[in-house]
Short mmCIF file of C-alpha atoms in Angstrom, two decimals:
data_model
loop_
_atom_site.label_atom_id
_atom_site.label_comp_id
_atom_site.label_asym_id
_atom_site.label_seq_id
_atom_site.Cartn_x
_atom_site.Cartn_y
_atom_site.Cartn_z
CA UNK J 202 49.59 55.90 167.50
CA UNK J 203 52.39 56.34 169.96
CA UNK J 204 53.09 55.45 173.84
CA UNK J 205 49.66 55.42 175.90
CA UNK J 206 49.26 57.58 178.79
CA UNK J 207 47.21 54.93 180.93
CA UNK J 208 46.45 51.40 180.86
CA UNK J 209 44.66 48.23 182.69
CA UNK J 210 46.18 45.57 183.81
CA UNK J 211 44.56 42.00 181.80
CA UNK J 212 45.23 39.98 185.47
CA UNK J 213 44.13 41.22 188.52
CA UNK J 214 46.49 43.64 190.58
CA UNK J 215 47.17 42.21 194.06
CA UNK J 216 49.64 41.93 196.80
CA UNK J 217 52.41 39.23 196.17
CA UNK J 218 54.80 38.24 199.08
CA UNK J 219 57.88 37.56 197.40
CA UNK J 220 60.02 35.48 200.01
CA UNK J 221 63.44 34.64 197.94
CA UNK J 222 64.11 38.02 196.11
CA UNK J 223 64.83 41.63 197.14
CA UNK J 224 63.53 45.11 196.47
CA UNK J 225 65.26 48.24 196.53
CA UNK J 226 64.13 52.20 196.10
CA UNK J 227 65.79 55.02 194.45
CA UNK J 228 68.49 56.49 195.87
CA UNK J 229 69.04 59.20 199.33
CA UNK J 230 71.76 61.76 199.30
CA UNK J 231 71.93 64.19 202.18
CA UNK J 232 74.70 65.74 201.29
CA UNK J 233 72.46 66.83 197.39
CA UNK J 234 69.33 66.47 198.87
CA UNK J 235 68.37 63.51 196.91
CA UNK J 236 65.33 61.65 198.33
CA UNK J 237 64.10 59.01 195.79
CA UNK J 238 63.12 56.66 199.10
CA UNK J 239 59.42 56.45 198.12
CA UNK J 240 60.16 55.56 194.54
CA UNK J 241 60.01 52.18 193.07
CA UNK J 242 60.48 52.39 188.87
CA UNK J 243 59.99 48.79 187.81
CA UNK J 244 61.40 49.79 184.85
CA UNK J 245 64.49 50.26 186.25
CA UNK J 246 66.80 46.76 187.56
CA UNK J 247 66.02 47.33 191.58
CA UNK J 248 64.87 44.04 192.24
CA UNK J 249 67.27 41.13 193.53
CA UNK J 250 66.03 37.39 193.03
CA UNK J 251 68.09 34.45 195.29
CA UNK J 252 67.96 30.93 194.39
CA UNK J 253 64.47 29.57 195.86
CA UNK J 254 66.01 26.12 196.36
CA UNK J 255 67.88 28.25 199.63
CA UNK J 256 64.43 29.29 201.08
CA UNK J 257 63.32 32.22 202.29
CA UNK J 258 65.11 35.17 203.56
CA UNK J 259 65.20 36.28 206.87
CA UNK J 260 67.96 38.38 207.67
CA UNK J 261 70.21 40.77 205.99
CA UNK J 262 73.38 42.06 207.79
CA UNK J 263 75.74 44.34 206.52
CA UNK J 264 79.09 43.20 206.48
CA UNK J 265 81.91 45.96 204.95
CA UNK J 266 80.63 47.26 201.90
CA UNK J 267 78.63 43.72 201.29
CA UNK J 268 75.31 42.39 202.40
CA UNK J 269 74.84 38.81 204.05
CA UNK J 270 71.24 37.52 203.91
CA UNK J 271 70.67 34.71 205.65
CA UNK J 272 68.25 32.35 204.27
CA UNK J 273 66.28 29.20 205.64
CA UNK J 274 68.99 26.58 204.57
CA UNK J 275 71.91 28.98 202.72
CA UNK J 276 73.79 32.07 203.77
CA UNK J 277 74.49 34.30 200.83
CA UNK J 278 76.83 36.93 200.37
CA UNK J 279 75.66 39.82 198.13
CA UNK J 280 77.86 42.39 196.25
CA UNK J 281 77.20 46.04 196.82
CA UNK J 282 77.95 47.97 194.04
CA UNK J 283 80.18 46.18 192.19
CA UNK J 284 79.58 43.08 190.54
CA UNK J 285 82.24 39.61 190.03
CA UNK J 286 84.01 39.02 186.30
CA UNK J 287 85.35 35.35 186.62
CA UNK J 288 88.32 34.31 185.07
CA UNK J 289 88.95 30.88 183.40
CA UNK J 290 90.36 29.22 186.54
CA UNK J 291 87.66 30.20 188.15
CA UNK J 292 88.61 33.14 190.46
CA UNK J 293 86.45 36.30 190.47
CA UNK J 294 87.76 39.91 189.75
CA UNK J 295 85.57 42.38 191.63
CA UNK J 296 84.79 45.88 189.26
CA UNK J 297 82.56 48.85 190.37
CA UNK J 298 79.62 48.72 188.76
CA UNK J 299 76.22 51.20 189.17
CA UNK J 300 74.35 48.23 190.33
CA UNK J 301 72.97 48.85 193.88
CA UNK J 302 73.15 45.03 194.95
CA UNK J 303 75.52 42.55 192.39
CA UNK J 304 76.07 39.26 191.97
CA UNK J 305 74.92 37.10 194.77
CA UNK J 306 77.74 34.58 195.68
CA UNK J 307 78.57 31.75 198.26
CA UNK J 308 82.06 31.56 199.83
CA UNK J 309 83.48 28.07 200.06
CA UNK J 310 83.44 29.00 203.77
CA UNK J 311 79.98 29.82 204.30
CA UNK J 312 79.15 25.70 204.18
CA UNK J 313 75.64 24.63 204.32
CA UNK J 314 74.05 25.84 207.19
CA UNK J 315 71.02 28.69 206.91
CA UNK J 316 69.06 30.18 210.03
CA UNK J 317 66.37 27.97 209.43
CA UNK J 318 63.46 30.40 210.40
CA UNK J 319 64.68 31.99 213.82
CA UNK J 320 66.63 35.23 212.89
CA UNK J 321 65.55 36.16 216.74
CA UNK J 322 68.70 34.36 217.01
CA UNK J 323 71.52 36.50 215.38
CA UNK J 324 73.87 38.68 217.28
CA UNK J 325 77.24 40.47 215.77
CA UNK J 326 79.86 42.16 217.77
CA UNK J 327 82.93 43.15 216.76
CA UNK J 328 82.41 41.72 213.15
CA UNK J 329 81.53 38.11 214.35
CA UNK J 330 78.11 36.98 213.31
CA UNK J 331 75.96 34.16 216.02
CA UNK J 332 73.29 32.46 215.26
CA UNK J 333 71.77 29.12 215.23
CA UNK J 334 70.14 26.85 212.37
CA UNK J 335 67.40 24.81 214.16
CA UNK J 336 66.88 22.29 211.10
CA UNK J 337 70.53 21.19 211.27
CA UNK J 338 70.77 21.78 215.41
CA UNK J 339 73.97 23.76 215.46
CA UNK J 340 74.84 26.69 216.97
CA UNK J 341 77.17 28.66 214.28
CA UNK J 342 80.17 31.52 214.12
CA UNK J 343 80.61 33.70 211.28
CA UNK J 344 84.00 35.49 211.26
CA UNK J 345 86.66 36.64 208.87
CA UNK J 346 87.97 32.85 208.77
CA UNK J 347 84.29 31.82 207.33
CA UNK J 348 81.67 29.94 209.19
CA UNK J 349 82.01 27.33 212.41
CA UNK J 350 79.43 25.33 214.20
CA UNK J 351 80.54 26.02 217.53
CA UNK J 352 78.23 24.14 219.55
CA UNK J 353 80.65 21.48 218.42
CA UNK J 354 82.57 22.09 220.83
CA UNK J 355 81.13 19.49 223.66
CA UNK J 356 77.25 20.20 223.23
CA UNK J 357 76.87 18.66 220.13
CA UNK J 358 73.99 16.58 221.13
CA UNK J 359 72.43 18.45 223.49
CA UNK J 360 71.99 21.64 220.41
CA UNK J 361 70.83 18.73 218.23
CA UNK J 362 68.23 17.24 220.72
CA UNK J 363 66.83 20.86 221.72
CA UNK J 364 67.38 23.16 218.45
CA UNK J 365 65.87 20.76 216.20
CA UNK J 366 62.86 19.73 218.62
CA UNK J 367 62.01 23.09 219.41
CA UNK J 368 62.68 24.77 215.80
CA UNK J 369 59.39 26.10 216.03
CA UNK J 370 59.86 27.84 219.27
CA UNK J 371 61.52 31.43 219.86
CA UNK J 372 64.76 30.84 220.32
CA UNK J 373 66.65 34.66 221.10
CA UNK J 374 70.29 35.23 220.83
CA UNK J 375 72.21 37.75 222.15
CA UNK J 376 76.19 38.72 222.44
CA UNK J 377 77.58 39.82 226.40
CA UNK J 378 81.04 41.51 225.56
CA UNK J 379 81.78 41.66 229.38
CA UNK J 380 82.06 37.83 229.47
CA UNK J 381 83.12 37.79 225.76
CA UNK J 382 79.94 35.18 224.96
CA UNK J 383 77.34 34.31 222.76
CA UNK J 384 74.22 33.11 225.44
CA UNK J 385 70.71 31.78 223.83
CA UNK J 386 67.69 31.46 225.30
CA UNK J 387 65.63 28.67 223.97
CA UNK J 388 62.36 26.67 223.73
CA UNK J 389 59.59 29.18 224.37
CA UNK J 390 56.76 28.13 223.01
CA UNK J 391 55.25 31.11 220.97
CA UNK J 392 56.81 33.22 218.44
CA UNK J 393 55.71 37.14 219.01
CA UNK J 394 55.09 39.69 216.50
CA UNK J 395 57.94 42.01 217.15
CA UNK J 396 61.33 40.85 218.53
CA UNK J 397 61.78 41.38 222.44
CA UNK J 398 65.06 42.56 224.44
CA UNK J 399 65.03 39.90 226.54
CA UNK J 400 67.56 38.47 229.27
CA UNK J 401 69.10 35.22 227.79
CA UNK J 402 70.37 32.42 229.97
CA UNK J 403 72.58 29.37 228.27
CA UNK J 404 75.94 31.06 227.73
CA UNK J 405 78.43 29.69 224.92
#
């Protein structure tokens, strides 16, 4: 007798945290006075699903006209409107698409490191990326060469022996362009609700 008006749902409608996928709202123009921010038409494609097997996400960065989310054990590069067309050899041809986020892809250069669950840690300056990955105890670069686990570089063990003990802990990053370093404070005990600006003390 035609589309209904109104409907029930059969299961019960509650909250879901969805912890491996994105969700996106309509679009904001300034320039047209377009404000769709408040909408969210799930008939239309705006969510964005990741590979659980990575784990949860906990940071997005923008990098360019791309977005990096950095998840538990994988870092992720995400297309932004335009999607990858792979060739037979394998190589991907990028193509504009209407898509808000594309394919999700990982570099060869990424490797297999995440941010295990301390995004406190991240700092970016001047299109380098720092953070750490407590699970793996490395402290890690990403730059335009791809991904390198600096703390390689003569405090191997001491990263391992106090990242991975203390993974739990609030471990904050932070990037001093005066001294041109990355310096991390770590081991404190609780995590906070919110993020603090904090002074950080073991420079790398």
């Amino acid at each position: 007798k035609g589309a209904k008006v109104s409907t029930t749902f059969e299961e019960e409608y509650q909250e879901e945290n969805v912890k491996t996928g994105l969700i996106f709202s309509g679009i904001y123009n300034r320039k047209n006075g377009v404000n769709r921010l408040n909408q969210f038409i799930i008939a239309e494609p705006i969510t964005k699903d990741l590979n659980p097997e990575y784990g949860s996400i906990q940071l997005l960065h923008t990098r360019d006209s791309d977005v990096i989310a950095f998840c538990e054990d994988k870092l992720v590069k995400i297309l932004a409107n335009k999607d990858a067309l792979f060739n037979a050899d394998g190589n991907p041809n990028l193509v504009s698409t209407n898509l808000v986020l594309g394919q999700a892809v990982i570099p060869p250069t990424f490797g297999a490191y995440g941010i295990s669950k301390n995004p406190e840690s991240f700092a970016a300056f001047a299109g380098d990326m720092y953070f750490t990955d407590a699970n793996r105890g490395t402290v890690l670069k990403l730059g335009g060469q791809g991904l390198s686990p600096i703390s390689y570089i003569g405090m191997e063990g001491y990263f391992k022996d106090n990242l991975f003990d203390y993974k739990d802990s609030f471990n904050v990053g932070g990037y001093d362009p005066d001294n041109n370093e990355y310096v991390l404070s770590m081991n404190q005990a609780a995590k906070p609700e919110a993020t603090p600006r904090v002074s950080c003390t073991s420079a790398i």
